[in-house]
mmCIF file of C-alpha atoms in Angstrom:
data_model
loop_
_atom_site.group_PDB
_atom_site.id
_atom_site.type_symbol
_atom_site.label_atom_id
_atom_site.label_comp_id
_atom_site.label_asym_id
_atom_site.label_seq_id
_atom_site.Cartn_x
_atom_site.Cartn_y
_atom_site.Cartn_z
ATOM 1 C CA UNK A 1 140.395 -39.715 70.056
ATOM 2 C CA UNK A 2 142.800 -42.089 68.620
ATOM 3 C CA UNK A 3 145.612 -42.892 65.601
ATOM 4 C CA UNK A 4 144.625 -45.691 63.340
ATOM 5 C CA UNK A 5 147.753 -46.589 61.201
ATOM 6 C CA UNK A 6 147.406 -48.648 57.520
ATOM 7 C CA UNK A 7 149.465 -49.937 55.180
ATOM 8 C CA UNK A 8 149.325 -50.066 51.525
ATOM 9 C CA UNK A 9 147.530 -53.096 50.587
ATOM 10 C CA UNK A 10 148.651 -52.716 46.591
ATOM 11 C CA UNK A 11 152.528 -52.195 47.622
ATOM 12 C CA UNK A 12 152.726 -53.335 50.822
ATOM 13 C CA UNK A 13 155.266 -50.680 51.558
ATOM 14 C CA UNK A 14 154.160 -47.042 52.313
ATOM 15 C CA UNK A 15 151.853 -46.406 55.541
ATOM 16 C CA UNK A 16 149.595 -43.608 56.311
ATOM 17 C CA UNK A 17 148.450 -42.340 59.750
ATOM 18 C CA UNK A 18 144.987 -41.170 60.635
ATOM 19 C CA UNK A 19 143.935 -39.190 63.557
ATOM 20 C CA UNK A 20 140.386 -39.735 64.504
ATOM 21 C CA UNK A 21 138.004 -38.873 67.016
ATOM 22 C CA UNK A 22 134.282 -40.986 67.436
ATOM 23 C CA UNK A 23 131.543 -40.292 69.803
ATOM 24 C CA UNK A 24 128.802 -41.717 70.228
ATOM 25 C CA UNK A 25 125.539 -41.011 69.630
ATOM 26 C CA UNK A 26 121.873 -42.479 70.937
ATOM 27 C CA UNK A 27 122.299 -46.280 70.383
ATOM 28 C CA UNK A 28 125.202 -47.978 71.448
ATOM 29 C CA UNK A 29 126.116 -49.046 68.198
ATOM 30 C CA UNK A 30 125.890 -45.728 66.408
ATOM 31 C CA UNK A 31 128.410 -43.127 66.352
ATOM 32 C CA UNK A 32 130.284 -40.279 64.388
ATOM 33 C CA UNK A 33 133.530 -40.283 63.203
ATOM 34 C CA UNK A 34 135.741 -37.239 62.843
ATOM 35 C CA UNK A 35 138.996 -36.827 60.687
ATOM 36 C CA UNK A 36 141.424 -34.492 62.520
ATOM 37 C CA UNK A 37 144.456 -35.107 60.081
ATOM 38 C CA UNK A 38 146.669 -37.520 57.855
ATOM 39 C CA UNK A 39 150.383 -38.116 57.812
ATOM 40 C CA UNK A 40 152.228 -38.226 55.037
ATOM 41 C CA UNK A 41 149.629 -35.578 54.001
ATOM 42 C CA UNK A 42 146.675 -36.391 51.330
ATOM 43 C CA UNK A 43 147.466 -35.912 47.734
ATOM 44 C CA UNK A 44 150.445 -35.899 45.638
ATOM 45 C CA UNK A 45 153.759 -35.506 46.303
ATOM 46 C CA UNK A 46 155.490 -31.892 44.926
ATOM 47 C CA UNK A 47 158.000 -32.572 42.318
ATOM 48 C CA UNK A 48 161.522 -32.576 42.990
ATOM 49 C CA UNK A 49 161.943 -29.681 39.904
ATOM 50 C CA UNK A 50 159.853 -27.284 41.945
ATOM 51 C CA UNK A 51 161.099 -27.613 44.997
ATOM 52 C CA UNK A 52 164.591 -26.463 43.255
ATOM 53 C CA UNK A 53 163.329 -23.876 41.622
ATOM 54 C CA UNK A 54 162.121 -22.370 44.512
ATOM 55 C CA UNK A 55 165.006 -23.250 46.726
ATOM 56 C CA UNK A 56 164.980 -21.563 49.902
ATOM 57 C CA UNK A 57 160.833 -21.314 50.413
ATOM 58 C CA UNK A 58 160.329 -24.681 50.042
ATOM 59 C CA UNK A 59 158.156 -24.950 53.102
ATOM 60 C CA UNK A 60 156.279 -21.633 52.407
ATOM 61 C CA UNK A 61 155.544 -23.394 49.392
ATOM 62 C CA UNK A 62 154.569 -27.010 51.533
ATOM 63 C CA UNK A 63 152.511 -24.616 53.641
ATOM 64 C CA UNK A 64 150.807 -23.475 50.257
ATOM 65 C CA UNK A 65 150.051 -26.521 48.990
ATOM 66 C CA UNK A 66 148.398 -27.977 52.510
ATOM 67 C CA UNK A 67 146.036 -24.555 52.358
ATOM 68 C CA UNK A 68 145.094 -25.483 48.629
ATOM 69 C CA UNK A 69 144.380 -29.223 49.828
ATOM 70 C CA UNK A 70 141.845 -28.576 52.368
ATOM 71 C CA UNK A 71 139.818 -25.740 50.081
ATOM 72 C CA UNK A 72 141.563 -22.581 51.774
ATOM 73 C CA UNK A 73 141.978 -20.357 48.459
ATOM 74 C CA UNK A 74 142.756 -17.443 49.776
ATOM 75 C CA UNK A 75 145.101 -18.909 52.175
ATOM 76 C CA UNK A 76 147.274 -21.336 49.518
ATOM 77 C CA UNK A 77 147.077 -17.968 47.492
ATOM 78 C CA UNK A 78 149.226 -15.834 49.509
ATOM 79 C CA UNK A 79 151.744 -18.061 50.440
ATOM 80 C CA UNK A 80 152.491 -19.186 46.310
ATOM 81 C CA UNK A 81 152.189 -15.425 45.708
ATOM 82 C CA UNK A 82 154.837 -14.561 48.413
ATOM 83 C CA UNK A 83 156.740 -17.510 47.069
ATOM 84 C CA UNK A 84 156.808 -16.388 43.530
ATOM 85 C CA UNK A 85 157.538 -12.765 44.886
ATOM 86 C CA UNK A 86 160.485 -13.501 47.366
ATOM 87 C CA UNK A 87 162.318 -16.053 44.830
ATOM 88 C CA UNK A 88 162.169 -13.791 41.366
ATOM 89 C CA UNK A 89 165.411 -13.725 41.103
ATOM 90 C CA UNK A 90 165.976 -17.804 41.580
ATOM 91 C CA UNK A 91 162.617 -18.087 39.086
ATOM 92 C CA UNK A 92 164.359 -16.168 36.185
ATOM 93 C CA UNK A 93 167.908 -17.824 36.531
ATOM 94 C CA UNK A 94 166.452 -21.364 36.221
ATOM 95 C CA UNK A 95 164.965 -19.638 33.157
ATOM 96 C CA UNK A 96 168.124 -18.260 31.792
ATOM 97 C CA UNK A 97 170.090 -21.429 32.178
ATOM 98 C CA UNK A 98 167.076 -23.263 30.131
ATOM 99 C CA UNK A 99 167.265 -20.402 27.331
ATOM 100 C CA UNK A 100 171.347 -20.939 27.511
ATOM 101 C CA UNK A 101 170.721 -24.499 26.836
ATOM 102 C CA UNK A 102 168.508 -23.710 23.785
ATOM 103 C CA UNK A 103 171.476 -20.944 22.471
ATOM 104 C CA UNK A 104 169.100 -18.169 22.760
ATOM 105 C CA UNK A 105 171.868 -14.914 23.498
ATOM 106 C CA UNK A 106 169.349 -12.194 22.960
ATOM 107 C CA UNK A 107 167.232 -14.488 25.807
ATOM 108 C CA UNK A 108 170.023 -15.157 28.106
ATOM 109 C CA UNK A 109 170.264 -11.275 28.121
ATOM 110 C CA UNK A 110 167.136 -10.132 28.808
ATOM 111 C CA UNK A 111 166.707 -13.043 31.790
ATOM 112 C CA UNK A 112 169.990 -11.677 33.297
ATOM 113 C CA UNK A 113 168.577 -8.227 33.514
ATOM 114 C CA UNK A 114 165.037 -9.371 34.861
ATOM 115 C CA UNK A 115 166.764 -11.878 37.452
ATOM 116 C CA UNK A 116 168.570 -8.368 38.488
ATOM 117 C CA UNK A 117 164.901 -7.234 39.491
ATOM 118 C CA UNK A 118 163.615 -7.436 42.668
ATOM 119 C CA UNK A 119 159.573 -6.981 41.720
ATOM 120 C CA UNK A 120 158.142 -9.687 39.734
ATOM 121 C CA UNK A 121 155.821 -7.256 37.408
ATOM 122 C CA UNK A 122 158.722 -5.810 36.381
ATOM 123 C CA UNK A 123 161.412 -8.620 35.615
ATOM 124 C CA UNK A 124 158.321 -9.949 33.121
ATOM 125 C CA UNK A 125 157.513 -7.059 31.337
ATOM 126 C CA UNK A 126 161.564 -7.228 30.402
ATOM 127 C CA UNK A 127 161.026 -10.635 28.693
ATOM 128 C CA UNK A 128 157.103 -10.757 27.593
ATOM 129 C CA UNK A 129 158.066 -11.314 24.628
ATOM 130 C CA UNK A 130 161.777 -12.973 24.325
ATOM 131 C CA UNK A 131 161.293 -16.162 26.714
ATOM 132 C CA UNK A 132 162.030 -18.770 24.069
ATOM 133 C CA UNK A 133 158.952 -20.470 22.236
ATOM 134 C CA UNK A 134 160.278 -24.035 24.033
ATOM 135 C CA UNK A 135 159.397 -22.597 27.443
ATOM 136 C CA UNK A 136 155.588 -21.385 26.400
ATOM 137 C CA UNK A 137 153.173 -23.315 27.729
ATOM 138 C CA UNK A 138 150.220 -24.089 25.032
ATOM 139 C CA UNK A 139 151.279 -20.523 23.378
ATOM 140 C CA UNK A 140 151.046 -18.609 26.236
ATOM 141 C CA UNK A 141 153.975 -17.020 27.560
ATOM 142 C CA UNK A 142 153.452 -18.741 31.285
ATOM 143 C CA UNK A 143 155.165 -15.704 32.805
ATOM 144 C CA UNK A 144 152.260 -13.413 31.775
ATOM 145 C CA UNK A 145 150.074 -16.177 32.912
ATOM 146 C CA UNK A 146 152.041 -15.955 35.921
ATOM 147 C CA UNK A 147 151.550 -12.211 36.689
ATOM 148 C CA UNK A 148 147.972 -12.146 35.490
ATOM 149 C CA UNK A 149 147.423 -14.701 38.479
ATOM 150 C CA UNK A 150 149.539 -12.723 40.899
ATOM 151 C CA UNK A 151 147.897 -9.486 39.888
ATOM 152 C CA UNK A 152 144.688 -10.838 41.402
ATOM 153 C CA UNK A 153 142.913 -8.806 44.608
ATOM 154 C CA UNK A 154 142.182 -11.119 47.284
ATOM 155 C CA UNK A 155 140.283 -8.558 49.057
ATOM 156 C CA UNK A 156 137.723 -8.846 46.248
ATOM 157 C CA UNK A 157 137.574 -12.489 45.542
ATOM 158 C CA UNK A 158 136.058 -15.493 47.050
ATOM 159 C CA UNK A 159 137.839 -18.035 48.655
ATOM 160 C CA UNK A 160 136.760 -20.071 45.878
ATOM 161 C CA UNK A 161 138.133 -17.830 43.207
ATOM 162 C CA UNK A 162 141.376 -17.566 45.478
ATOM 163 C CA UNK A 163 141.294 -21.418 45.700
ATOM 164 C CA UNK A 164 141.327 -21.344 41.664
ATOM 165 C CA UNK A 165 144.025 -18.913 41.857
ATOM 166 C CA UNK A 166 146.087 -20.559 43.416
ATOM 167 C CA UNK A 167 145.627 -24.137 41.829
ATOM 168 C CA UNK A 168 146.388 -22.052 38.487
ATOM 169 C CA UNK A 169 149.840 -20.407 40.550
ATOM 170 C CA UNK A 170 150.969 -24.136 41.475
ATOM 171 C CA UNK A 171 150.239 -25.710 37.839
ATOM 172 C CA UNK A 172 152.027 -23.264 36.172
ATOM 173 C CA UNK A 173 155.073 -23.009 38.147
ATOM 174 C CA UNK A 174 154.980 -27.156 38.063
ATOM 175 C CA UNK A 175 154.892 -27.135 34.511
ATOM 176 C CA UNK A 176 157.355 -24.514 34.117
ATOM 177 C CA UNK A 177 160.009 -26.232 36.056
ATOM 178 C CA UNK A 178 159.111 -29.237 33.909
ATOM 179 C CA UNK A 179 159.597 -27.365 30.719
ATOM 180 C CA UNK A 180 163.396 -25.929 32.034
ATOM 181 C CA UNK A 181 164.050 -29.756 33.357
ATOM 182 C CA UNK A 182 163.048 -31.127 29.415
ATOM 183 C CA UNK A 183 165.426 -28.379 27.904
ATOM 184 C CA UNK A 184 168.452 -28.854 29.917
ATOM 185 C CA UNK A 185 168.321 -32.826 30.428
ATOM 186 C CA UNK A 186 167.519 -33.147 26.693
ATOM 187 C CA UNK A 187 170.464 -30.689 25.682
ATOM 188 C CA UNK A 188 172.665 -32.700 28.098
ATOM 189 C CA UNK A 189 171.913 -35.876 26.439
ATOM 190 C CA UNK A 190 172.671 -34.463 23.294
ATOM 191 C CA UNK A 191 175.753 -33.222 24.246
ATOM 192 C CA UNK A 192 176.886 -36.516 25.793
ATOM 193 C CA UNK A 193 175.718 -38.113 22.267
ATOM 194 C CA UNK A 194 177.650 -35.864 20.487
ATOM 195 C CA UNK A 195 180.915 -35.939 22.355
ATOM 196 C CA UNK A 196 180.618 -40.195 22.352
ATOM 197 C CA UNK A 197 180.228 -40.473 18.672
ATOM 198 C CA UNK A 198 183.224 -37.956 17.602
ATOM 199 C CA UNK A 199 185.092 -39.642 20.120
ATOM 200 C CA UNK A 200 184.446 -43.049 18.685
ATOM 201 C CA UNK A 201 187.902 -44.518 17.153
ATOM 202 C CA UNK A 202 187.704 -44.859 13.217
ATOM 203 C CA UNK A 203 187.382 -48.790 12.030
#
């Protein structure tokens, strides 16, 4: 058993640690090699946007993401589903301060009353069909898409239908995080064009 340690050859910068263990087996120059683990772990990083969004279950949601790595479906899909299901609240405010941004009042009302729920189902079914057209992903309301995956038995799936599951669960909240960050930064920007050109001293 042993650690072998590498370095990036292309930037020279980041290093990755293997644990390993070999044995031998019939001739002395033949032997098996076993991969216990990797640190930082394998695949890419979570973005920043989604670990905000989900705030305080950040490492249920690490713990999620390691599951989904190494092919445990139904694993990764309990621990994004109790993610999604414990932060509700946090989910739909993100989503009210991205239909804010995009001046949608009726919107920003209906978010405030589903971010007052405390069951998932039923903070979407208040907004099925008001989250603003900006925040749809491919014309699907991602919300629905959302509870459709969370409405899944895992008593009656595979774990490779789990493992699907849950890939879908950790897109979608990904790209929904990405689609509140585009609002907001691009409204921002607009405002900070705005207030430098009426600003601007007449010539």
């Amino acid at each position: 058993n042993s650690f072998i340690i590498y370095r990036c050859r292309n930037c020279q910068a980041q290093w990755r640690t293997f644990a390993i263990g070999i044995h031998h087996e019939g001739e002395a120059d033949s032997c098996v090699a076993r991969k216990y683990g990797e640190w930082p772990a394998f695949g890419p990083p979570v973005p920043a946007r989604v670990i905000s969004m989900i705030g305080p279950d950040r490492d249920l949601f690490l713990k999620g993401r390691r599951a989904e790595l190494r092919g445990l479906g139904i694993g990764a899909t309990a621990y994004y589903r109790r993610v999604v299901e414990s932060q509700t609240q946090r989910v739909f405010r993100e989503l009210q301060r991205a239909a804010r941004h995009l001046h949608d009042d009726a919107a920003v009302a209906l978010l405030e009353r589903a971010a007052n729920e405390t069951q998932f189902s039923r903070a979407v079914d208040l907004v099925r069909d008001a989250l603003p057209q900006r925040l749809w992903i491919h014309n699907q309301n991602p919300l629905t898409l959302l509870h459709n995956a969370l409405s899944n038995d895992l008593h009656a799936a595979t774990d490779e239908e789990c493992l699907e599951v849950a890939t879908s669960i950790r897109v979608l909240l990904t790209e929904l995080a990405a689609r509140v960050e585009e609002v907001t930064k691009a409204d921002e920007g607009l405002l900070r064009a705005v207030a430098a050109l009426s600003n601007r001293p007449k010539k």
